[in-house]
Coordinates of C-alpha atoms in Angstrom, one line a residue:
M1 CA -30.2 -75.8 -160.3
N2 CA -27.1 -73.6 -159.6
K3 CA -24.6 -74.3 -156.8
V4 CA -25.7 -71.2 -154.9
L5 CA -29.3 -72.5 -154.7
E6 CA -28.2 -76.0 -153.8
G7 CA -26.0 -74.8 -151.0
K8 CA -28.7 -72.6 -149.5
L9 CA -31.3 -75.3 -149.7
N10 CA -29.1 -77.6 -147.5
I11 CA -28.9 -75.1 -144.7
L12 CA -32.6 -73.9 -144.6
P13 CA -33.9 -73.8 -141.0
D14 CA -36.9 -75.8 -139.8
Q15 CA -38.5 -72.7 -138.5
P16 CA -41.4 -70.3 -139.5
G17 CA -40.5 -67.4 -141.8
V18 CA -40.7 -65.6 -145.1
Y19 CA -38.8 -66.6 -148.3
I20 CA -38.0 -64.2 -151.1
M21 CA -37.3 -65.6 -154.6
K22 CA -35.1 -63.6 -157.0
D23 CA -34.2 -63.9 -160.7
K24 CA -30.8 -63.5 -162.5
L25 CA -31.1 -59.7 -162.3
G26 CA -31.7 -59.7 -158.6
N27 CA -35.4 -58.7 -159.0
I28 CA -37.8 -60.1 -156.4
I29 CA -40.2 -62.4 -158.3
Y30 CA -42.1 -64.2 -155.5
I31 CA -42.6 -63.9 -151.7
G32 CA -44.2 -66.5 -149.6
K33 CA -44.5 -67.6 -145.9
A34 CA -44.0 -71.0 -144.3
I35 CA -44.4 -72.8 -141.0
S36 CA -41.1 -74.6 -141.9
L37 CA -38.9 -72.8 -144.3
K38 CA -36.9 -76.0 -144.9
N39 CA -39.9 -78.0 -146.0
R40 CA -41.7 -75.3 -148.0
V41 CA -38.8 -73.9 -150.1
K42 CA -37.5 -77.4 -150.9
Q43 CA -41.0 -78.3 -152.3
Y44 CA -40.4 -75.9 -155.2
F45 CA -37.3 -77.9 -156.4
N46 CA -38.4 -81.5 -155.8
G47 CA -39.9 -82.2 -159.2
S48 CA -42.3 -80.0 -161.2
S49 CA -45.0 -82.6 -162.1
G50 CA -47.4 -81.3 -159.4
H51 CA -46.8 -77.6 -160.1
S52 CA -49.1 -75.3 -162.0
P53 CA -47.8 -73.7 -165.2
K54 CA -47.3 -70.4 -163.3
V55 CA -45.3 -72.1 -160.5
R56 CA -43.1 -73.9 -163.1
A57 CA -42.4 -70.6 -164.9
M58 CA -41.5 -69.0 -161.5
V59 CA -39.2 -71.9 -160.5
N60 CA -37.4 -71.8 -163.8
N61 CA -36.6 -68.1 -163.2
I62 CA -35.3 -68.5 -159.6
H63 CA -31.6 -67.7 -159.5
D64 CA -31.3 -67.0 -155.8
F65 CA -33.4 -66.7 -152.7
E66 CA -33.3 -65.1 -149.2
Y67 CA -35.3 -65.9 -146.1
I68 CA -36.3 -64.1 -142.8
I69 CA -36.9 -66.2 -139.7
T70 CA -39.9 -65.2 -137.6
D71 CA -41.0 -66.2 -134.1
S72 CA -44.4 -67.5 -135.3
E73 CA -46.5 -68.3 -138.4
L74 CA -48.6 -65.3 -137.6
E75 CA -45.6 -63.0 -137.6
A76 CA -44.6 -64.6 -140.9
L77 CA -48.0 -63.9 -142.4
I78 CA -47.9 -60.2 -141.3
L79 CA -44.3 -59.8 -142.8
E80 CA -45.4 -61.6 -146.0
C81 CA -48.3 -59.1 -146.5
N82 CA -46.1 -56.1 -145.9
L83 CA -43.3 -57.3 -148.3
I84 CA -45.8 -58.2 -151.1
K85 CA -47.3 -54.8 -150.8
K86 CA -43.9 -53.2 -151.0
Y87 CA -42.3 -55.2 -153.8
M88 CA -45.4 -56.4 -155.9
P89 CA -43.5 -59.5 -157.1
K90 CA -44.3 -60.8 -160.6
Y91 CA -45.5 -64.3 -159.7
N92 CA -47.6 -63.4 -156.6
V93 CA -51.3 -63.0 -157.0
L94 CA -51.7 -59.2 -156.9
L95 CA -54.7 -56.9 -156.3
K96 CA -54.1 -54.4 -159.1
D97 CA -57.3 -52.6 -158.2
D98 CA -55.8 -50.2 -155.7
K99 CA -58.9 -48.1 -155.5
N100 CA -59.7 -47.1 -152.0
Y101 CA -63.3 -47.7 -151.2
P102 CA -65.4 -44.8 -150.0
Y103 CA -66.3 -44.7 -146.3
I104 CA -68.5 -42.4 -144.2
K105 CA -66.4 -40.9 -141.4
V106 CA -67.9 -39.6 -138.2
T107 CA -65.3 -37.6 -136.3
V108 CA -66.2 -38.7 -132.8
N109 CA -62.7 -37.7 -131.7
E110 CA -63.8 -34.1 -132.0
S111 CA -66.0 -32.1 -129.5
Y112 CA -68.6 -31.5 -132.1
P113 CA -68.2 -34.4 -134.6
R114 CA -68.6 -34.0 -138.4
L115 CA -70.1 -36.3 -141.0
L116 CA -67.6 -36.7 -143.9
L117 CA -67.0 -38.7 -147.1
T118 CA -63.5 -40.2 -147.3
R119 CA -61.4 -42.8 -149.1
R120 CA -58.6 -42.7 -146.4
V121 CA -59.1 -44.8 -143.3
E122 CA -56.8 -43.8 -140.5
E123 CA -56.4 -44.8 -136.9
D124 CA -57.4 -41.3 -135.6
G125 CA -60.1 -42.1 -133.2
A126 CA -62.9 -41.4 -135.7
K127 CA -65.6 -44.0 -136.6
Y128 CA -65.7 -45.3 -140.2
F129 CA -68.7 -46.9 -141.8
G130 CA -68.4 -48.9 -145.0
P131 CA -66.9 -49.8 -147.3
Y132 CA -69.4 -48.5 -149.8
T133 CA -68.9 -49.4 -153.5
S134 CA -69.8 -46.1 -155.1
M135 CA -69.4 -42.5 -154.2
G136 CA -73.0 -41.9 -155.3
A137 CA -74.3 -44.3 -152.6
V138 CA -72.2 -42.5 -150.0
R139 CA -73.4 -39.0 -151.0
E140 CA -77.0 -40.2 -151.1
T141 CA -76.8 -41.7 -147.6
I142 CA -75.1 -38.5 -146.2
E143 CA -77.7 -36.3 -147.9
A144 CA -80.6 -38.4 -146.5
L145 CA -79.1 -38.3 -143.0
R146 CA -78.4 -34.6 -143.0
K147 CA -82.0 -33.7 -143.8
V148 CA -83.0 -34.9 -140.4
Y149 CA -79.7 -34.9 -138.5
P150 CA -78.2 -31.5 -139.2
I151 CA -74.7 -32.1 -138.1
R152 CA -71.7 -30.1 -139.3
T153 CA -69.5 -30.9 -142.3
C154 CA -67.2 -27.9 -142.2
N155 CA -63.6 -27.5 -141.1
R156 CA -64.2 -24.8 -138.6
K157 CA -62.4 -25.1 -135.2
V158 CA -65.1 -25.5 -132.6
D159 CA -63.3 -27.9 -130.3
R160 CA -62.7 -25.2 -127.8
G161 CA -66.4 -25.1 -127.0
V162 CA -69.6 -23.3 -128.0
G163 CA -70.2 -19.6 -127.6
N164 CA -67.8 -18.3 -130.2
K165 CA -70.7 -16.6 -132.0
D166 CA -69.0 -17.1 -135.4
R167 CA -71.0 -16.1 -138.5
P168 CA -72.7 -19.4 -139.6
C169 CA -72.4 -20.8 -143.1
L170 CA -75.2 -21.4 -145.6
N171 CA -75.9 -24.9 -144.2
Y172 CA -77.2 -23.3 -141.0
H173 CA -79.7 -21.1 -143.0
I174 CA -81.0 -24.1 -145.0
K175 CA -81.4 -26.1 -141.8
Q176 CA -78.7 -28.7 -142.6
C177 CA -76.4 -27.7 -139.7
L178 CA -77.1 -26.8 -136.0
A179 CA -74.1 -24.4 -136.1
P180 CA -72.2 -25.3 -133.0
C181 CA -69.8 -22.5 -134.0
R182 CA -72.5 -20.1 -132.9
G183 CA -73.1 -21.9 -129.6
D184 CA -76.7 -22.6 -130.5
V185 CA -76.7 -26.3 -129.6
D186 CA -75.9 -28.0 -126.3
R187 CA -72.9 -30.4 -126.6
K188 CA -74.9 -33.2 -124.9
E189 CA -77.8 -32.8 -127.3
Y190 CA -75.4 -32.7 -130.3
N191 CA -73.7 -35.9 -129.2
Q192 CA -77.0 -37.7 -128.8
I193 CA -77.7 -36.9 -132.4
I194 CA -74.3 -38.3 -133.3
K195 CA -75.1 -41.6 -131.5
E196 CA -78.3 -41.9 -133.5
V197 CA -76.4 -41.3 -136.8
C198 CA -73.9 -44.0 -135.8
L199 CA -76.7 -46.4 -135.1
V200 CA -78.1 -45.7 -138.6
L201 CA -74.8 -46.2 -140.3
G202 CA -74.1 -49.3 -138.3
G203 CA -77.3 -50.9 -139.6
K204 CA -79.1 -50.9 -136.2
Y205 CA -82.3 -49.5 -137.7
D206 CA -84.8 -51.5 -135.7
K207 CA -83.3 -50.6 -132.4
L208 CA -83.2 -46.9 -133.3
Q209 CA -86.7 -46.9 -134.8
K210 CA -88.2 -48.3 -131.6
Q211 CA -86.3 -45.7 -129.6
L212 CA -87.4 -42.8 -131.8
E213 CA -91.1 -44.0 -131.8
A214 CA -91.1 -44.2 -128.0
E215 CA -89.6 -40.6 -127.8
M216 CA -92.2 -39.4 -130.4
E217 CA -95.1 -40.8 -128.4
E218 CA -93.7 -39.2 -125.2
A219 CA -93.3 -35.8 -126.9
A220 CA -96.8 -36.0 -128.2
A221 CA -98.2 -36.9 -124.8
Q222 CA -96.4 -33.8 -123.4
L223 CA -97.9 -31.7 -126.2
N224 CA -94.4 -31.0 -127.5
F225 CA -95.6 -31.3 -131.1
E226 CA -92.6 -29.6 -132.6
R227 CA -90.3 -32.3 -131.1
A228 CA -92.8 -35.0 -132.1
A229 CA -92.8 -33.8 -135.7
L230 CA -88.9 -33.7 -135.8
L231 CA -88.8 -37.3 -134.5
R232 CA -91.5 -38.3 -137.1
D233 CA -89.3 -37.0 -139.9
R234 CA -86.3 -38.9 -138.5
I235 CA -88.3 -42.1 -138.5
A236 CA -89.4 -41.5 -142.1
A237 CA -85.8 -40.9 -143.2
L238 CA -84.6 -44.0 -141.4
K239 CA -87.1 -46.1 -143.3
V240 CA -86.0 -44.6 -146.6
I241 CA -82.3 -45.5 -145.9
S242 CA -83.1 -49.0 -144.5
Q243 CA -85.4 -49.9 -147.4
K244 CA -82.6 -49.3 -150.0
Q245 CA -80.6 -52.2 -148.5
K246 CA -81.7 -55.7 -149.2
I247 CA -82.3 -57.8 -146.1
I248 CA -80.1 -60.9 -146.2
N249 CA -80.6 -62.5 -142.8
S250 CA -82.3 -61.9 -139.5
T251 CA -79.3 -62.3 -137.3
L252 CA -78.1 -58.7 -137.9
E253 CA -74.5 -59.8 -138.3
D254 CA -71.7 -58.2 -140.3
R255 CA -70.2 -60.6 -142.9
D256 CA -68.4 -60.5 -146.2
V257 CA -69.1 -63.0 -148.9
I258 CA -66.2 -63.8 -151.2
A259 CA -66.8 -65.8 -154.4
L260 CA -64.2 -66.7 -157.1
A261 CA -64.8 -67.5 -160.7
Q262 CA -61.8 -68.6 -162.8
G263 CA -61.5 -68.6 -166.6
Q264 CA -58.7 -69.8 -168.9
Q265 CA -56.7 -66.6 -168.3
D266 CA -58.2 -64.4 -165.6
S267 CA -60.2 -64.6 -162.4
V268 CA -62.9 -62.5 -160.9
V269 CA -63.6 -62.1 -157.1
Q270 CA -67.1 -61.0 -156.3
M271 CA -67.6 -59.6 -152.8
F272 CA -70.9 -58.9 -151.0
F273 CA -70.7 -56.6 -148.0
I274 CA -73.4 -57.4 -145.4
R275 CA -73.7 -55.0 -142.5
G276 CA -76.3 -55.5 -139.8
G277 CA -78.0 -58.2 -141.8
K278 CA -78.5 -56.0 -144.9
L279 CA -76.6 -56.0 -148.2
L280 CA -74.7 -52.7 -148.0
G281 CA -73.0 -53.2 -151.4
S282 CA -71.0 -55.4 -153.7
Q283 CA -67.8 -55.2 -155.7
H284 CA -66.0 -57.3 -158.2
I285 CA -62.2 -57.3 -158.6
L286 CA -60.4 -58.6 -161.7
L287 CA -57.2 -60.7 -161.1
D288 CA -55.2 -60.8 -164.3
N289 CA -53.4 -64.0 -165.4
T290 CA -54.7 -66.2 -162.4
G291 CA -57.0 -68.5 -164.4
S292 CA -54.6 -71.5 -163.9
V293 CA -53.6 -70.6 -160.4
D294 CA -54.9 -72.9 -157.6
Y295 CA -58.1 -71.7 -155.9
Q296 CA -56.4 -71.8 -152.5
E297 CA -53.5 -69.6 -153.5
V298 CA -55.8 -67.0 -155.2
I299 CA -58.2 -66.8 -152.3
S300 CA -55.5 -66.8 -149.5
S301 CA -53.6 -64.1 -151.4
F302 CA -56.7 -62.0 -152.0
I303 CA -57.9 -62.1 -148.3
K304 CA -54.5 -61.1 -147.0
Q305 CA -54.1 -58.2 -149.4
F306 CA -57.7 -57.0 -149.2
Y307 CA -57.9 -56.9 -145.4
M308 CA -54.4 -55.8 -144.8
D309 CA -55.3 -52.1 -144.9
T310 CA -59.0 -52.3 -144.1
L311 CA -59.9 -50.8 -140.8
F312 CA -63.3 -52.6 -140.6
I313 CA -63.2 -56.4 -140.6
P314 CA -66.6 -58.3 -140.3
R315 CA -67.2 -61.0 -137.7
E316 CA -67.6 -63.6 -140.4
I317 CA -66.2 -64.2 -143.9
I318 CA -67.9 -66.7 -146.2
L319 CA -66.0 -68.7 -148.9
Q320 CA -66.8 -71.4 -151.5
R321 CA -64.2 -73.9 -150.4
D322 CA -61.8 -74.7 -147.6
I323 CA -58.3 -73.4 -147.7
D324 CA -55.2 -74.7 -146.0
E325 CA -54.4 -71.4 -144.3
I326 CA -57.8 -70.9 -142.8
Q327 CA -56.7 -71.1 -139.2
I328 CA -53.7 -68.8 -139.4
I329 CA -55.8 -66.3 -141.5
E330 CA -58.5 -66.4 -138.9
R331 CA -56.0 -65.7 -136.2
W332 CA -54.5 -62.8 -138.2
L333 CA -57.9 -61.2 -138.8
S334 CA -58.9 -61.7 -135.2
W335 CA -55.7 -60.0 -134.1
K336 CA -56.4 -57.1 -136.5
K337 CA -60.0 -56.7 -135.4
G338 CA -59.5 -57.2 -131.7
S339 CA -62.2 -59.9 -131.5
R340 CA -62.9 -63.3 -133.0
V341 CA -63.3 -63.6 -136.7
Y342 CA -64.6 -66.7 -138.4
I343 CA -64.2 -68.0 -141.9
K344 CA -67.1 -70.3 -142.9
I345 CA -67.8 -72.6 -145.8
P346 CA -71.6 -73.0 -145.7
K347 CA -73.3 -76.2 -147.0
R348 CA -76.9 -75.2 -146.7
G349 CA -79.3 -72.4 -145.6
D350 CA -79.3 -68.6 -146.2
K351 CA -75.5 -68.4 -146.2
K352 CA -75.3 -70.9 -148.9
K353 CA -77.9 -69.0 -151.0
I354 CA -76.1 -65.7 -150.7
L355 CA -72.8 -67.4 -151.6
E356 CA -74.4 -69.0 -154.7
M357 CA -75.7 -65.5 -155.7
A358 CA -72.1 -64.1 -155.3
V359 CA -70.7 -67.0 -157.4
K360 CA -73.3 -66.4 -160.2
N361 CA -72.4 -62.7 -160.2
A362 CA -68.7 -63.6 -160.4
V363 CA -69.3 -65.9 -163.4
D364 CA -71.4 -63.3 -165.2
V365 CA -68.8 -60.6 -164.7
L366 CA -65.9 -62.9 -165.8
N367 CA -67.9 -63.9 -168.9
G368 CA -68.5 -60.2 -169.7
I369 CA -64.9 -59.3 -169.2
S370 CA -63.7 -62.3 -171.3
L371 CA -66.0 -61.3 -174.2
K372 CA -64.8 -57.7 -174.0
K373 CA -61.2 -58.7 -174.0
E374 CA -61.8 -61.1 -177.0
G375 CA -63.4 -58.3 -178.9
E376 CA -60.6 -55.9 -178.2
R377 CA -58.0 -58.4 -179.1
A378 CA -59.8 -59.2 -182.3
R379 CA -59.8 -55.5 -183.2
T380 CA -56.1 -54.9 -182.3
I381 CA -54.9 -58.1 -184.0
G382 CA -57.0 -57.3 -187.0
A383 CA -55.3 -53.9 -187.3
V384 CA -51.9 -55.7 -187.2
Y385 CA -52.9 -58.0 -190.1
R386 CA -54.3 -55.0 -192.0
L387 CA -50.9 -53.2 -191.6
Q388 CA -49.1 -56.3 -192.9
E389 CA -51.3 -56.2 -196.0
H390 CA -50.8 -52.5 -196.7
L391 CA -47.0 -52.7 -196.3
N392 CA -46.7 -56.1 -198.0
L393 CA -44.7 -57.5 -195.1
D394 CA -43.5 -61.1 -195.0
K395 CA -45.1 -61.6 -191.5
P396 CA -47.5 -59.7 -189.2
P397 CA -45.8 -56.9 -187.2
F398 CA -46.6 -58.3 -183.8
R399 CA -43.8 -56.3 -182.2
I400 CA -43.6 -52.7 -183.3
E401 CA -41.1 -50.1 -182.0
A402 CA -41.6 -46.4 -182.6
F403 CA -39.1 -43.6 -182.2
D404 CA -39.6 -39.8 -181.6
I405 CA -37.4 -36.8 -180.8
S406 CA -38.3 -33.9 -178.5
N407 CA -36.4 -30.6 -178.0
I408 CA -37.0 -26.9 -177.8
Q409 CA -34.4 -24.8 -179.6
G410 CA -32.0 -27.7 -179.3
T411 CA -32.0 -27.8 -175.5
N412 CA -32.4 -31.0 -173.5
A413 CA -33.0 -33.0 -176.7
V414 CA -34.3 -36.5 -175.9
G415 CA -35.5 -39.5 -177.8
S416 CA -38.2 -42.0 -177.0
M417 CA -38.8 -45.6 -177.9
V418 CA -42.2 -47.2 -177.3
V419 CA -43.2 -50.8 -178.0
F420 CA -46.5 -52.2 -179.1
I421 CA -47.0 -56.0 -178.9
D422 CA -50.1 -57.5 -180.6
G423 CA -51.3 -54.0 -181.2
K424 CA -51.2 -52.9 -177.5
P425 CA -48.7 -50.8 -175.6
A426 CA -46.1 -52.9 -173.7
K427 CA -44.9 -50.2 -171.3
K428 CA -42.2 -52.3 -169.6
H429 CA -40.3 -52.3 -172.9
Y430 CA -40.4 -48.5 -173.3
R431 CA -36.9 -46.8 -173.3
R432 CA -35.7 -43.1 -173.1
F433 CA -32.5 -41.6 -174.5
K434 CA -30.6 -38.3 -173.9
I435 CA -29.2 -37.1 -177.2
K436 CA -25.4 -37.0 -176.8
S437 CA -23.7 -36.4 -180.2
V438 CA -25.9 -33.7 -181.7
D439 CA -25.6 -30.0 -181.1
G440 CA -28.7 -27.8 -181.8
P441 CA -32.1 -28.8 -183.1
D442 CA -31.3 -31.5 -185.7
D443 CA -34.1 -34.1 -185.7
F444 CA -32.5 -36.0 -188.6
A445 CA -29.2 -36.6 -186.8
S446 CA -31.0 -37.1 -183.4
I447 CA -33.2 -39.9 -184.8
G448 CA -30.2 -41.5 -186.3
E449 CA -28.3 -41.5 -183.0
V450 CA -31.3 -43.0 -181.0
V451 CA -31.9 -45.8 -183.6
F452 CA -28.1 -46.6 -183.7
R453 CA -27.8 -46.7 -179.9
R454 CA -30.9 -48.8 -179.4
F455 CA -29.9 -51.5 -182.0
R456 CA -26.2 -51.4 -181.1
R457 CA -27.2 -52.2 -177.5
G458 CA -29.5 -54.9 -178.8
L459 CA -26.8 -56.7 -180.9
D460 CA -24.4 -56.6 -177.9
E461 CA -27.0 -58.1 -175.6
R462 CA -27.9 -60.8 -178.1
E463 CA -24.3 -61.8 -178.5
R464 CA -23.8 -62.0 -174.7
L465 CA -27.0 -64.0 -174.1
K466 CA -26.1 -66.4 -176.9
K467 CA -22.7 -67.1 -175.2
E468 CA -24.4 -67.7 -171.9
G469 CA -27.0 -70.0 -173.4
R470 CA -29.9 -67.8 -172.3
D471 CA -33.1 -66.8 -173.9
M472 CA -33.1 -63.8 -176.3
G473 CA -36.1 -62.3 -174.4
E474 CA -34.1 -61.8 -171.2
G475 CA -32.3 -58.6 -172.2
K476 CA -33.6 -55.1 -172.1
F477 CA -32.8 -54.5 -175.8
S478 CA -32.3 -58.0 -177.2
Q479 CA -35.7 -58.5 -178.8
L480 CA -35.8 -57.1 -182.4
P481 CA -39.0 -55.6 -183.8
D482 CA -41.1 -56.8 -186.7
L483 CA -41.6 -53.2 -187.8
I484 CA -40.0 -49.8 -186.9
V485 CA -42.1 -46.6 -186.9
I486 CA -40.4 -43.2 -187.2
D487 CA -42.3 -40.1 -186.3
G488 CA -41.5 -38.0 -189.4
G489 CA -41.2 -38.1 -193.1
K490 CA -38.6 -39.2 -195.7
G491 CA -35.7 -37.3 -194.1
Q492 CA -36.0 -38.9 -190.7
L493 CA -36.6 -42.3 -192.4
T494 CA -33.4 -42.0 -194.4
S495 CA -31.4 -41.0 -191.3
A496 CA -32.7 -44.1 -189.4
L497 CA -31.9 -46.3 -192.3
R498 CA -28.2 -45.2 -192.3
S499 CA -28.0 -46.3 -188.7
L500 CA -29.5 -49.7 -189.4
E501 CA -27.1 -50.2 -192.4
M502 CA -24.1 -49.5 -190.2
L503 CA -25.3 -52.4 -188.0
G504 CA -26.3 -54.7 -190.7
L505 CA -30.0 -54.5 -189.8
E506 CA -31.4 -52.8 -192.9
D507 CA -33.7 -55.7 -193.5
I508 CA -36.0 -54.8 -190.6
P509 CA -39.1 -53.2 -192.1
M510 CA -39.5 -49.5 -191.4
L511 CA -41.9 -46.6 -192.1
G512 CA -42.3 -43.0 -191.3
L513 CA -45.6 -41.4 -190.4
A514 CA -45.8 -37.6 -191.2
E515 CA -48.3 -35.9 -188.9
E516 CA -49.7 -33.1 -191.1
F517 CA -51.4 -35.3 -193.7
E518 CA -51.0 -38.7 -192.0
E519 CA -48.8 -39.9 -194.9
V520 CA -47.0 -43.2 -194.6
Y521 CA -43.5 -43.2 -196.1
I522 CA -41.7 -46.4 -196.9
L523 CA -38.1 -46.8 -198.2
D524 CA -38.8 -48.4 -201.6
S525 CA -41.5 -46.0 -202.7
K526 CA -41.1 -42.4 -203.9
Q527 CA -44.7 -41.6 -203.1
P528 CA -46.3 -41.8 -199.7
I529 CA -49.1 -44.3 -198.9
I530 CA -52.4 -42.7 -198.0
L531 CA -54.5 -45.0 -195.9
P532 CA -58.3 -44.5 -195.6
E533 CA -59.3 -42.4 -192.6
D534 CA -61.4 -45.2 -191.2
D535 CA -58.8 -47.9 -191.7
T536 CA -57.8 -49.8 -188.4
A537 CA -54.2 -50.0 -189.6
L538 CA -54.0 -46.2 -189.8
H539 CA -55.6 -45.9 -186.3
L540 CA -53.0 -48.3 -184.9
L541 CA -50.1 -46.3 -186.4
Q542 CA -51.6 -43.0 -185.1
R543 CA -51.9 -44.5 -181.5
I544 CA -48.3 -45.7 -181.7
R545 CA -47.0 -42.4 -183.1
D546 CA -48.9 -40.4 -180.5
E547 CA -47.7 -42.6 -177.7
A548 CA -44.0 -42.1 -178.8
H549 CA -44.6 -38.4 -178.9
R550 CA -46.2 -38.3 -175.5
F551 CA -43.4 -40.3 -173.9
A552 CA -40.7 -38.1 -175.5
I553 CA -42.5 -34.9 -174.4
T554 CA -42.9 -36.1 -170.8
Y555 CA -39.2 -36.9 -170.5
H556 CA -38.2 -33.6 -172.1
R557 CA -40.4 -31.6 -169.7
S558 CA -39.0 -33.4 -166.7
L559 CA -35.4 -32.7 -167.7
R560 CA -36.3 -29.1 -168.6
G561 CA -38.0 -28.6 -165.3
K562 CA -34.9 -29.9 -163.4
D563 CA -32.7 -27.7 -165.6
I564 CA -34.7 -24.5 -164.8
K565 CA -34.6 -25.1 -161.1
R566 CA -30.9 -25.9 -161.3
S567 CA -30.0 -22.9 -163.5
V568 CA -31.9 -20.3 -161.4
L569 CA -30.9 -21.3 -157.9
D570 CA -27.4 -22.3 -158.7
E571 CA -26.6 -18.8 -160.0
I572 CA -27.2 -17.3 -156.6
P573 CA -24.1 -16.9 -154.4
G574 CA -24.2 -18.9 -151.2
V575 CA -27.0 -21.2 -152.3
G576 CA -25.8 -24.8 -152.4
A577 CA -27.6 -28.2 -152.4
K578 CA -28.8 -28.0 -148.8
R579 CA -30.1 -24.4 -149.0
K580 CA -31.8 -25.1 -152.3
K581 CA -33.7 -28.0 -150.7
A582 CA -34.6 -25.8 -147.7
L583 CA -35.9 -23.1 -150.0
L584 CA -38.0 -25.5 -152.2
R585 CA -39.3 -27.2 -149.1
A586 CA -40.5 -23.9 -147.6
F587 CA -41.9 -22.3 -150.8
N588 CA -42.6 -25.3 -153.0
S589 CA -41.7 -23.6 -156.3
I590 CA -39.3 -21.0 -157.9
E591 CA -42.3 -18.7 -158.4
E592 CA -43.0 -18.6 -154.7
I593 CA -39.4 -18.0 -153.9
K594 CA -39.5 -15.0 -156.3
K595 CA -42.4 -13.5 -154.4
A596 CA -40.8 -14.0 -150.9
T597 CA -39.8 -11.0 -148.8
F598 CA -36.3 -10.6 -147.3
Q599 CA -37.8 -11.3 -143.9
Q600 CA -39.5 -14.5 -145.1
L601 CA -36.3 -15.7 -146.6
E602 CA -34.3 -14.9 -143.5
K603 CA -36.6 -17.1 -141.4
I604 CA -35.8 -20.3 -143.4
E605 CA -33.6 -22.7 -141.5
G606 CA -30.0 -22.6 -142.8
I607 CA -30.4 -19.3 -144.6
D608 CA -28.4 -16.5 -143.0
K609 CA -28.9 -12.7 -143.6
R610 CA -26.3 -12.4 -146.3
T611 CA -27.7 -15.4 -148.3
A612 CA -31.3 -14.1 -147.8
L613 CA -30.2 -10.8 -149.2
N614 CA -28.5 -12.4 -152.2
I615 CA -31.6 -14.4 -153.0
Y616 CA -33.9 -11.4 -152.6
N617 CA -31.7 -9.1 -154.7
Y618 CA -31.4 -11.8 -157.4
F619 CA -35.1 -12.0 -158.0
N620 CA -35.8 -8.2 -157.5
K621 CA -33.2 -6.7 -159.8
S622 CA -34.3 -3.2 -160.8

């Protein structure tokens, strides 16, 4: 433990708050909360025998920490959630599935509400129903509802009231919209329909069905057979929608069931969404590298991240086992919902049965994912060993680095370096280079420069890390590859070799892959190696080469795009950085600025008449 850490540990306050762990580079690697910062943070450094492997690895990487004192544990929990979402620390359990679940939105904040499908839940006064677990399920539900509840889905402005007599859209003619834009429906009648739709979406089928049956009988008694037929169709549609959802319990409550299955490496959370006593849907979420993490930490982290941005929170959440943070999480969820939320661990009965079903699903999903990963790993590792055989290498090329050059007529020349570890892309190790020493389109010289700069930097880092007694894997360039792949043929390969020889690294195996005939060039052979088209080693080399090319092209295009914007606007007298921003903000692109009239340009904030005229004349030269 360094002296900075030791000093900070001695002055930690005995108060609630959030602690932020950092590594030697100042990167945030873990964020947690505590009732007592003093007690919680010290626990990490008071012996490692009780720590999980992941916690031990995290503690070994702590170089410094910060903390924020809060007024309460609840405030600390809220701050912790926000900071984890912002920084995504390496050692926190993270929900990498950032998919927003689909919801059905009823815009009750509008005079004539609409029925919409959305993935964004906002605090805008609308009602949201869900989450659903597939877009198909949402569309099917909306379609079934609109057959008997013809409410609008368009963006027309009808909030000012009926009577505008606008020309109705196709939905009106196929009887899937009442066309409030025409003024053909009374607002009170329309809002009654909306109330019924909300009851359906809220799972209150029985209540609505009884209400509709009573209204149908009354309409029939009054000989209003058209109204009775309409109500009959609504009851039939209601039965179709309700029958698609499995009845879980008779209490008609909203609850989420959360089950966790943990393997050697990963974990799977299986969720069941129960609304109004019926199973609305289910979803599984993979949590990478959490197999050895304590159940309590995984579930606590999952609940906090999952419900942080969820507008709808059920009255009850069911878990397999108790967690230490259960009371504070209940308080937080209740605060978010605005009413009491309970976390239960059932021992018997219907709740236990549905939990066991969720656990079984989680285990099945985890087994399936594990088998798939094992198969993929076997294929990729197999390709690595095949490559070793073809190239007669001393050891398998577990770390492969590939280099490519991108330029158009010598402008904005760039180089890319991509890294594959165990046959899979390791994107955090990718690097980009601007070509500095080469004028014009010279791929040979450019590849030589990039290779030299990469390995010169690597040798410098290795020397520094050695002096500091640190691991060679801590630097950005300090790890050396088992194999170098150059996009190109013998010429590019020779240029790269000269750079390695200058650094004393000519023993690193290297090959060139020529795109036209997929020929593999190696240094000690005059003839290229032709690998079979179905060989997994060739497929691996092609993936690596294509990825290096993609990465280089993407970087080149971004630089070229910036250069185009800069070269065009900077040539116009009177247009500086502020005016350039104002123009791009107003017109979004150079093409739109070209099309603008003098009057449009003059209206832009910060653009005077003279500058507007300069811009207009520049793009409208005769």
